[in-house]
Tab-separated table of C-alpha atoms and ligand atoms in Angstrom:
chain	number	residue	atom	x	y	z
V	23	MET	CA	3.358	0.365	-1.784
V	24	LYS	CA	3.044	-3.129	-0.813
V	25	ILE	CA	5.706	-6.160	-1.617
V	26	HIS	CA	6.194	-8.950	-1.703
V	27	GLU	CA	7.125	-11.342	0.753
V	28	TYR	CA	10.145	-12.152	-0.976
V	29	GLN	CA	11.074	-8.594	-1.952
V	30	ALA	CA	11.041	-7.832	1.670
V	31	LYS	CA	12.628	-11.130	2.677
V	32	GLN	CA	15.591	-9.073	0.093
V	33	ILE	CA	15.374	-5.965	1.675
V	34	PHE	CA	16.720	-8.030	5.374
V	35	SER	CA	18.600	-9.925	3.962
V	36	HIS	CA	20.538	-6.888	2.629
V	37	TYR	CA	20.689	-6.096	6.775
V	38	GLY	CA	21.967	-8.937	7.278
V	39	ILE	CA	18.932	-10.875	9.477
V	40	PRO	CA	19.404	-14.103	8.809
V	41	ILE	CA	16.127	-15.756	5.636
V	42	PRO	CA	15.413	-19.537	3.978
V	43	LYS	CA	17.724	-19.824	1.294
V	44	GLY	CA	15.206	-19.945	-1.657
V	45	ARG	CA	13.672	-18.573	-4.590
V	46	VAL	CA	10.344	-17.660	-6.684
V	47	ALA	CA	9.209	-18.806	-8.705
V	48	SER	CA	6.357	-18.556	-11.091
V	49	SER	CA	5.052	-21.998	-12.162
V	50	ALA	CA	4.981	-24.969	-11.585
V	51	ASP	CA	7.505	-27.203	-12.320
V	52	GLU	CA	9.719	-23.628	-11.991
V	53	ALA	CA	8.956	-24.826	-8.221
V	54	LYS	CA	10.119	-28.297	-8.991
V	55	GLN	CA	13.578	-26.963	-9.626
V	56	ILE	CA	14.338	-24.937	-7.206
V	57	ALA	CA	13.144	-27.916	-4.725
V	58	GLU	CA	15.777	-30.600	-6.044
V	59	GLU	CA	18.402	-26.883	-6.300
V	60	LEU	CA	17.868	-27.112	-2.564
V	61	GLY	CA	17.279	-30.640	-1.322
V	62	GLY	CA	14.878	-31.837	1.767
V	63	LYS	CA	11.838	-30.969	2.199
V	64	VAL	CA	10.661	-26.732	1.245
V	65	VAL	CA	7.742	-25.148	2.445
V	66	ILE	CA	5.195	-23.518	-0.866
V	67	LYS	CA	4.711	-20.314	-0.192
V	68	ALA	CA	1.632	-17.473	-2.549
V	69	GLN	CA	2.908	-14.243	-3.092
V	70	VAL	CA	-0.030	-12.563	-2.412
V	71	LEU	CA	-0.486	-8.924	-1.035
V	72	VAL	CA	-2.363	-10.154	1.965
V	73	GLY	CA	-1.885	-11.687	5.416
V	74	GLY	CA	-3.477	-14.541	7.021
V	75	ARG	CA	-1.968	-16.646	3.731
V	76	GLY	CA	-1.271	-20.281	5.666
V	77	LYS	CA	-5.607	-20.042	7.142
V	78	ALA	CA	-5.740	-19.762	3.914
V	79	GLY	CA	-3.651	-22.441	2.130
V	80	GLY	CA	-1.208	-20.646	0.148
V	81	ILE	CA	1.012	-22.072	2.481
V	82	ARG	CA	2.029	-26.012	2.134
V	83	LEU	CA	4.520	-28.311	3.363
V	84	ALA	CA	6.363	-30.720	1.128
V	85	LYS	CA	8.371	-33.817	1.161
V	86	HIS	CA	9.423	-34.122	-2.678
V	87	PRO	CA	10.167	-31.464	-5.482
V	88	ASN	CA	6.981	-33.500	-7.529
V	89	GLU	CA	4.799	-33.064	-4.354
V	90	ALA	CA	6.498	-29.286	-4.277
V	91	ARG	CA	5.577	-29.549	-7.464
V	92	ASP	CA	1.855	-30.532	-7.340
V	93	LEU	CA	1.380	-28.360	-4.311
V	94	ALA	CA	2.630	-25.534	-6.538
V	95	ALA	CA	-0.027	-26.676	-9.038
V	96	GLN	CA	-2.308	-26.083	-6.426
V	97	ILE	CA	-1.319	-22.457	-4.782
V	98	LEU	CA	-1.132	-21.075	-8.402
V	99	SER	CA	-4.764	-21.763	-9.471
V	100	MET	CA	-5.874	-20.438	-6.417
V	101	GLU	CA	-7.670	-16.921	-5.108
V	102	ILE	CA	-6.821	-15.056	-1.711
V	103	LYS	CA	-8.263	-12.819	-0.580
V	104	GLY	CA	-9.771	-11.757	-4.307
V	105	LEU	CA	-5.899	-11.609	-5.771
V	106	PRO	CA	-4.624	-14.026	-7.807
V	107	VAL	CA	-1.965	-16.572	-7.082
V	108	ARG	CA	0.987	-15.656	-9.488
V	109	LYS	CA	4.215	-16.305	-7.877
V	110	ILE	CA	5.479	-18.390	-5.360
V	111	LEU	CA	8.139	-18.643	-3.052
V	112	ILE	CA	10.139	-21.985	-2.864
V	113	ASP	CA	11.730	-21.625	0.626
V	114	GLU	CA	13.899	-24.230	2.521
V	115	ALA	CA	11.830	-25.068	5.044
V	116	ALA	CA	12.540	-24.581	8.635
V	117	ASN	CA	12.056	-26.720	11.967
V	118	ILE	CA	10.327	-24.322	14.309
V	119	GLU	CA	11.183	-24.851	17.872
V	120	THR	CA	9.324	-20.916	18.755
V	121	GLU	CA	7.709	-18.661	16.748
V	122	ILE	CA	7.961	-14.272	17.432
V	123	TYR	CA	6.490	-10.915	16.743
V	124	LEU	CA	9.060	-8.801	15.534
V	125	GLY	CA	8.226	-5.200	13.546
V	126	ILE	CA	8.260	-1.917	13.839
V	127	THR	CA	5.474	1.297	12.292
V	128	ASN	CA	5.023	4.680	12.436
V	129	ASP	CA	3.224	5.800	16.248
V	130	ARG	CA	1.794	8.527	15.023
V	131	SER	CA	0.768	9.783	18.144
V	132	ALA	CA	3.921	9.900	19.688
V	133	ARG	CA	5.165	11.249	15.960
V	134	LYS	CA	7.853	8.563	16.032
V	135	PRO	CA	8.590	4.872	14.413
V	136	VAL	CA	7.394	2.425	17.350
V	137	MET	CA	9.516	-1.202	17.909
V	138	MET	CA	6.481	-4.430	18.705
V	139	SER	CA	7.306	-7.929	19.507
V	140	SER	CA	5.597	-9.962	20.909
V	141	ALA	CA	6.895	-14.197	22.482
V	142	ALA	CA	3.045	-14.550	21.022
V	143	GLY	CA	4.541	-15.077	17.428
V	144	GLY	CA	2.931	-16.430	13.943
V	145	VAL	CA	-1.014	-15.087	14.509
V	146	GLU	CA	-1.660	-11.664	13.284
V	147	ILE	CA	-0.604	-8.784	15.526
V	148	GLU	CA	-4.135	-7.383	15.634
V	149	GLU	CA	-5.136	-10.154	17.085
V	150	VAL	CA	-3.044	-10.496	20.365
V	151	ALA	CA	-3.177	-6.429	20.598
V	152	ARG	CA	-6.986	-7.304	20.426
V	153	LEU	CA	-6.820	-10.231	23.429
V	154	THR	CA	-3.644	-9.693	24.901
V	155	PRO	CA	-2.652	-6.872	24.695
V	156	GLU	CA	0.098	-7.367	27.735
V	157	LYS	CA	1.658	-10.269	25.606
V	158	ILE	CA	3.294	-6.613	23.345
V	159	ILE	CA	6.404	-5.051	24.149
V	160	LYS	CA	6.466	-1.623	22.216
V	161	VAL	CA	9.985	1.020	22.223
V	162	HIS	CA	9.544	3.906	20.407
V	163	ILE	CA	13.057	4.999	18.500
V	164	ASP	CA	14.191	8.719	18.094
V	165	PRO	CA	14.412	8.822	14.323
V	166	LEU	CA	17.284	11.156	15.317
V	167	LEU	CA	19.631	8.703	17.279
V	168	GLY	CA	18.410	5.142	15.805
V	169	LEU	CA	17.115	2.258	17.919
V	170	ARG	CA	19.704	1.782	20.847
V	171	ASP	CA	21.079	-1.271	21.904
V	172	TYR	CA	19.897	-1.202	25.217
V	173	GLN	CA	16.249	-0.093	23.889
V	174	ALA	CA	16.726	-3.780	21.550
V	175	ARG	CA	17.974	-5.284	25.435
V	176	ASP	CA	14.939	-4.498	26.474
V	177	VAL	CA	12.813	-5.666	23.744
V	178	ALA	CA	14.870	-9.234	24.409
V	179	ALA	CA	13.934	-9.858	27.815
V	180	GLY	CA	10.317	-7.967	27.595
V	181	ILE	CA	9.894	-11.400	25.111
V	182	ASP	CA	11.709	-13.207	27.815
V	183	LEU	CA	14.311	-14.920	25.253
V	184	PRO	CA	16.462	-17.342	25.524
V	185	ARG	CA	19.748	-15.433	26.592
V	186	GLU	CA	21.958	-17.142	23.965
V	187	HIS	CA	19.740	-15.992	20.830
V	188	TRP	CA	19.911	-12.148	22.425
V	189	LYS	CA	22.938	-11.128	20.317
V	190	SER	CA	21.366	-12.307	17.091
V	191	PHE	CA	18.225	-10.996	18.441
V	192	ILE	CA	19.655	-7.414	18.460
V	193	ALA	CA	21.341	-7.728	15.179
V	194	ILE	CA	17.958	-8.934	13.708
V	195	ALA	CA	17.287	-5.757	15.423
V	196	HIS	CA	19.189	-3.431	14.515
V	197	GLY	CA	18.628	-4.863	11.101
V	198	LEU	CA	15.583	-4.151	11.497
V	199	TRP	CA	15.582	-0.777	12.035
V	200	GLN	CA	18.286	0.102	9.370
V	201	ALA	CA	15.810	-1.490	6.794
V	202	TYR	CA	12.768	0.981	7.628
V	203	LEU	CA	14.480	3.546	7.706
V	204	ASP	CA	17.214	3.446	4.410
V	205	SER	CA	13.415	2.201	2.937
V	206	ASP	CA	11.800	5.000	3.641
V	207	ALA	CA	8.621	2.549	4.791
V	208	THR	CA	5.525	2.919	7.212
V	209	LEU	CA	5.869	-0.673	9.246
V	210	ALA	CA	7.941	-4.060	8.552
V	211	GLU	CA	7.899	-6.577	10.128
V	212	ILE	CA	9.124	-10.243	10.962
V	213	ASN	CA	6.420	-12.720	11.753
V	214	PRO	CA	7.516	-15.208	12.291
V	215	LEU	CA	10.227	-14.725	13.316
V	216	VAL	CA	11.651	-18.763	14.608
V	217	ILE	CA	14.064	-19.914	16.990
V	218	THR	CA	14.403	-22.905	14.950
V	219	SER	CA	15.411	-26.750	16.846
V	220	ASP	CA	18.937	-25.992	15.598
V	221	GLU	CA	18.452	-23.116	18.423
V	222	ARG	CA	18.990	-20.149	14.996
V	223	LEU	CA	16.826	-16.803	14.535
V	224	LEU	CA	15.121	-17.456	11.311
V	225	ALA	CA	12.911	-14.212	9.242
V	226	LEU	CA	10.208	-17.306	8.225
V	227	ASP	CA	8.030	-14.246	6.745
V	228	GLY	CA	8.531	-10.049	5.947
V	229	LYS	CA	6.376	-7.332	5.515
V	230	MET	CA	6.976	-3.687	4.281
V	231	LEU	CA	4.983	-1.046	3.813
V	232	ILE	CA	6.886	2.163	1.738
V	233	ASP	CA	6.256	5.019	1.924
V	234	ASP	CA	4.801	6.333	-2.024
V	235	ASN	CA	5.647	10.274	-1.453
V	236	ALA	CA	9.180	8.490	-0.815
V	237	LEU	CA	8.499	5.978	-4.074
V	238	PHE	CA	10.720	9.113	-5.656
V	239	ARG	CA	14.311	8.217	-3.967
V	240	HIS	CA	13.496	4.820	-4.257
V	241	THR	CA	13.199	3.955	-8.219
V	242	ASP	CA	14.347	0.512	-7.311
V	243	PHE	CA	11.314	-0.013	-5.730
V	244	ALA	CA	8.855	2.167	-8.329
V	245	GLU	CA	8.767	-1.733	-9.942
V	246	MET	CA	8.004	-3.666	-7.061
V	247	ARG	CA	4.782	-2.709	-7.646
V	248	ASP	CA	2.093	-4.789	-8.171
V	249	LEU	CA	-0.257	-3.785	-10.297
V	250	ASP	CA	-3.314	-7.242	-8.830
V	251	THR	CA	-3.657	-5.288	-5.855
V	252	GLU	CA	-3.895	-2.435	-6.880
V	253	ALA	CA	-7.568	-0.129	-8.278
V	254	PRO	CA	-6.999	-0.110	-11.874
V	255	LEU	CA	-8.252	3.532	-12.480
V	256	GLU	CA	-5.338	4.946	-9.585
V	257	THR	CA	-3.203	2.690	-11.776
V	258	GLU	CA	-4.140	4.925	-14.803
V	259	ALA	CA	-4.500	8.192	-12.543
V	260	ARG	CA	0.013	7.621	-11.908
V	261	LYS	CA	0.573	7.612	-15.477
V	262	TYR	CA	-1.318	10.890	-15.784
V	263	GLY	CA	0.045	12.148	-12.154
V	264	LEU	CA	-3.138	12.825	-11.163
V	265	SER	CA	-3.695	11.962	-7.835
V	266	TYR	CA	-7.206	10.416	-7.682
V	267	ILE	CA	-8.742	7.588	-5.159
V	268	LYS	CA	-11.900	6.600	-6.280
V	269	LEU	CA	-14.610	6.188	-2.833
V	270	GLU	CA	-18.570	5.206	-2.523
V	271	GLY	CA	-20.118	8.552	-3.485
V	272	ASP	CA	-22.297	9.535	-6.817
V	273	ILE	CA	-20.372	13.269	-7.541
V	274	GLY	CA	-17.243	12.267	-9.288
V	275	CYS	CA	-15.391	16.451	-7.932
V	276	LEU	CA	-12.117	16.854	-10.097
V	277	VAL	CA	-10.066	20.238	-8.641
V	278	ASN	CA	-6.856	21.920	-8.865
V	279	GLY	CA	-4.871	20.794	-5.420
V	280	ALA	CA	-4.940	18.460	-2.511
V	281	GLY	CA	-6.089	20.856	-0.043
V	282	LEU	CA	-8.841	22.168	-2.771
V	283	ALA	CA	-9.697	18.800	-3.364
V	284	MET	CA	-10.244	17.914	0.365
V	285	THR	CA	-12.612	21.298	0.332
V	286	THR	CA	-13.888	20.501	-1.945
V	287	MET	CA	-15.648	16.996	-0.572
V	288	ASP	CA	-15.741	18.654	2.682
V	289	ILE	CA	-17.834	20.957	0.743
V	290	ILE	CA	-19.966	18.254	-1.022
V	291	LYS	CA	-21.039	16.227	2.149
V	292	LEU	CA	-21.608	19.433	3.796
V	293	ASN	CA	-24.740	19.842	1.280
V	294	HIS	CA	-26.002	16.141	1.723
V	295	GLY	CA	-24.414	14.573	-1.075
V	296	GLU	CA	-21.259	12.593	-1.499
V	297	PRO	CA	-18.039	11.887	-3.014
V	298	ALA	CA	-16.815	9.576	-5.890
V	299	ASN	CA	-13.743	10.272	-5.537
V	300	PHE	CA	-11.018	12.694	-4.588
V	301	LEU	CA	-8.804	13.767	-7.710
V	302	ASP	CA	-5.904	16.084	-7.800
V	303	ILE	CA	-5.158	17.241	-11.309
V	304	GLY	CA	-1.769	19.328	-9.509
V	305	GLY	CA	-1.472	22.695	-11.190
V	306	GLY	CA	-0.879	23.529	-15.246
V	307	ALA	CA	-3.225	21.265	-15.699
V	308	SER	CA	-3.199	20.154	-19.312
V	309	ALA	CA	-6.110	19.454	-21.776
V	310	GLU	CA	-4.393	16.372	-21.994
V	311	LYS	CA	-4.419	16.245	-18.221
V	312	VAL	CA	-8.260	17.261	-17.484
V	313	THR	CA	-8.781	14.762	-20.472
V	314	ALA	CA	-7.201	12.295	-18.631
V	315	ALA	CA	-9.544	12.812	-15.398
V	316	LEU	CA	-12.778	13.209	-16.446
V	317	LYS	CA	-12.335	9.862	-18.351
V	318	ILE	CA	-11.284	8.104	-15.121
V	319	ILE	CA	-14.069	9.767	-13.174
V	320	LEU	CA	-16.654	8.573	-16.163
V	321	ARG	CA	-15.223	5.614	-16.051
V	322	ASP	CA	-16.545	4.614	-13.013
V	323	GLU	CA	-20.358	3.747	-13.069
V	324	ASN	CA	-21.446	5.012	-9.453
V	325	VAL	CA	-20.886	8.945	-10.738
V	326	LYS	CA	-24.356	10.540	-11.604
V	327	ALA	CA	-22.512	14.048	-11.523
V	328	ILE	CA	-19.241	15.848	-11.606
V	329	LEU	CA	-17.812	18.923	-9.634
V	330	LEU	CA	-14.768	20.692	-11.668
V	331	ASN	CA	-13.670	23.474	-8.676
V	332	VAL	CA	-10.466	25.170	-10.346
V	333	PHE	CA	-8.571	27.999	-8.777
V	334	GLY	CA	-6.837	29.816	-10.411
V	335	GLY	CA	-3.172	30.341	-9.510
V	336	ILE	CA	-0.457	29.643	-11.476
V	337	THR	CA	-3.048	27.548	-12.955
V	338	ARG	CA	-5.190	29.551	-15.681
V	339	CYS	CA	-8.525	28.623	-15.470
V	340	ASP	CA	-8.719	29.220	-19.350
V	341	GLU	CA	-6.199	27.771	-19.606
V	342	VAL	CA	-8.256	24.617	-17.499
V	343	ALA	CA	-10.982	25.913	-19.916
V	344	HIS	CA	-10.345	23.982	-22.775
V	345	GLY	CA	-8.665	21.052	-21.567
V	346	ILE	CA	-12.328	21.088	-20.211
V	347	VAL	CA	-13.705	21.867	-23.301
V	348	SER	CA	-11.488	19.399	-25.695
V	349	ALA	CA	-11.896	16.877	-22.855
V	350	LEU	CA	-15.102	17.156	-23.822
V	351	ASN	CA	-15.634	16.993	-26.876
V	352	GLU	CA	-13.693	13.960	-27.082
V	353	ILE	CA	-15.322	12.658	-24.172
V	354	LYS	CA	-19.438	13.968	-24.748
V	355	PRO	CA	-20.927	12.666	-21.333
V	356	ASN	CA	-24.376	12.334	-20.832
V	357	ILE	CA	-24.315	13.377	-16.915
V	358	PRO	CA	-25.041	16.672	-15.868
V	359	MET	CA	-21.943	18.525	-14.766
V	360	VAL	CA	-21.015	21.805	-12.866
V	361	THR	CA	-18.803	24.091	-13.098
V	362	ARG	CA	-16.776	26.884	-10.433
V	363	LEU	CA	-14.247	28.467	-11.404
V	364	VAL	CA	-12.446	31.894	-9.704
V	365	GLY	CA	-8.320	33.270	-9.916
V	366	THR	CA	-6.193	34.471	-12.602
V	367	ASN	CA	-8.344	34.637	-15.997
V	368	ALA	CA	-11.509	33.288	-15.168
V	369	GLU	CA	-13.612	35.463	-17.109
V	370	GLU	CA	-12.197	33.991	-19.574
V	371	GLY	CA	-12.445	30.870	-18.814
V	372	ARG	CA	-16.133	31.136	-18.060
V	373	GLU	CA	-16.359	32.579	-21.645
V	374	ILE	CA	-14.709	30.353	-23.274
V	375	LEU	CA	-16.993	27.462	-21.568
V	376	ALA	CA	-20.034	29.331	-22.378
V	377	SER	CA	-20.554	27.117	-25.129
V	378	ALA	CA	-19.985	24.009	-23.187
V	379	GLN	CA	-23.145	22.378	-22.066
V	380	MET	CA	-22.434	23.167	-18.337
V	381	MET	CA	-23.761	24.453	-15.082
V	382	THR	CA	-21.595	26.866	-13.404
V	383	ALA	CA	-21.692	28.384	-9.908
V	384	GLN	CA	-20.383	31.952	-8.421
V	385	THR	CA	-19.146	30.779	-4.788
V	386	LEU	CA	-18.114	26.956	-4.919
V	387	VAL	CA	-20.774	26.295	-2.362
V	388	GLU	CA	-23.701	26.814	-5.189
V	389	ALA	CA	-21.839	24.656	-7.101
V	390	ALA	CA	-21.975	21.703	-4.296
V	391	GLN	CA	-25.559	22.468	-4.359
V	392	LYS	CA	-26.346	22.315	-7.476
V	393	ALA	CA	-24.181	19.040	-8.002
V	394	VAL	CA	-25.814	17.430	-5.372
V	395	MET	CA	-29.455	18.094	-7.009
V	396	ALA	CA	-27.695	16.881	-10.406
V	397	ALA	CA	-26.844	13.813	-8.812
V	398	LYS	CA	-30.247	13.368	-6.979
V	399	GLY	CA	-32.109	13.992	-10.481
V	400	GLY	CA	-33.118	17.437	-9.665
V	401	ILE	CA	-31.548	18.727	-12.335
V	402	ALA	CA	-31.659	17.328	-15.403
F	11	GDP	P1	1.074	-15.554	6.794
F	11	GDP	O1	0.362	-16.461	7.544
F	11	GDP	O2	0.527	-14.622	5.490
F	11	GDP	O3	1.478	-14.956	7.878
F	11	GDP	O4	2.156	-16.240	6.676
F	11	GDP	P2	3.448	-16.870	6.840
F	11	GDP	O5	5.121	-16.502	6.333
F	11	GDP	O6	4.028	-16.713	8.301
F	11	GDP	O7	3.114	-18.253	6.906
F	11	GDP	C1	2.496	-18.985	8.065
F	11	GDP	C2	2.951	-19.763	9.060
F	11	GDP	O8	2.680	-21.029	9.111
F	11	GDP	C3	4.194	-19.241	10.534
F	11	GDP	O9	3.538	-18.190	10.983
F	11	GDP	C4	4.362	-21.485	10.677
F	11	GDP	O10	4.004	-21.569	11.235
F	11	GDP	C5	4.135	-21.689	8.613
F	11	GDP	N1	5.604	-21.942	8.474
F	11	GDP	C6	5.914	-21.169	7.755
F	11	GDP	N2	7.180	-20.836	6.755
F	11	GDP	C7	7.249	-22.637	7.157
F	11	GDP	C8	8.253	-23.394	7.118
F	11	GDP	O11	9.653	-23.380	7.107
F	11	GDP	N3	8.595	-24.211	8.311
F	11	GDP	C9	7.542	-24.748	8.808
F	11	GDP	N4	6.955	-25.505	9.743
F	11	GDP	N5	6.499	-23.828	8.797
F	11	GDP	C10	6.177	-22.821	7.882
F	12	MN	MN1	3.024	-14.111	8.708
């Protein structure tokens, strides 16, 4: 899950990282009011979950509260990379001397988090990595030991940071590591971390990605989720406890179990079809869940056929079959469906489904072949 700049900076601030004074607003008048409170020059920043807001015109400097109000109105009417701007951050403007990059992410191949820093801050790190990779300093952090002092010093030296800023930089590096660790983040980034003209370090921008699988222990983060940036069907699926990811193909998949869902997608591809989604209805799928899942699949206009692949373990096939029948009674889809049921109470499940208008298959390969044919218009 992505969180907004203002939210990331608030978290950073809890960890002792200096951030500019400021507040979030959702109207131009509010922006003016905040600018008055702050006094002096302010920066108005679109809160959308994409990078490069600066280039897109979503970051503007204002000298007076009235100018802040006008610019706020402009930014609030913008769309940046397809996302509407609903909130803006009004921060005290900084006088920037130097822009530095400092971030932590997971390095999967090293199986460790990695801290990265570059004296070429302000631009996207991917750009720096492409054009001048030697400018990026990396240190891997042992998750059990945490960031060591000497590592933070190595980073400071690596980016040729002037000595007088080391103490503050090292404290920021530790704060960022602790924020990353405590938040179960997969990315925590300050870009730019600036040296101001009055010789202070300040985190001007903040970006964090939180591991979705850890959200259960961060209920406060769950409230930060910005639904504007998610596919609406994925939001709907989460309500019912379904794991759904929309893909580009035309065969809808309804499967119990994540591993089985992956296998189902593979077998569809092996038979020259393309899955329209990943969907795991989980264990003990009730009629309500199956109905919700079918509805979500059918709302995708690309779907030309549906493959239901159910393995009855703890979940009983007859229970799922009941779910399917009641879902069909409610929705009555007019596209071909293929089911494959095996495992606990599969026989009972098939009998229940016999009354429903659908193709059945004995094996997964057969089911995939039928679904692919059906999607191509081969079976009516
Ligand atoms: P991003 O473009 O989405 O990454 O947004 P940032 O918050 O990183 O801002 C982009 C750029 O705008 C920064 O690299 C700065 O050069 C500039 N900027 C942001 N805040 C301020 C500020 O308070 N004062 C000045 N002078 N420039 C700023
Ligand atoms: Mn930035």
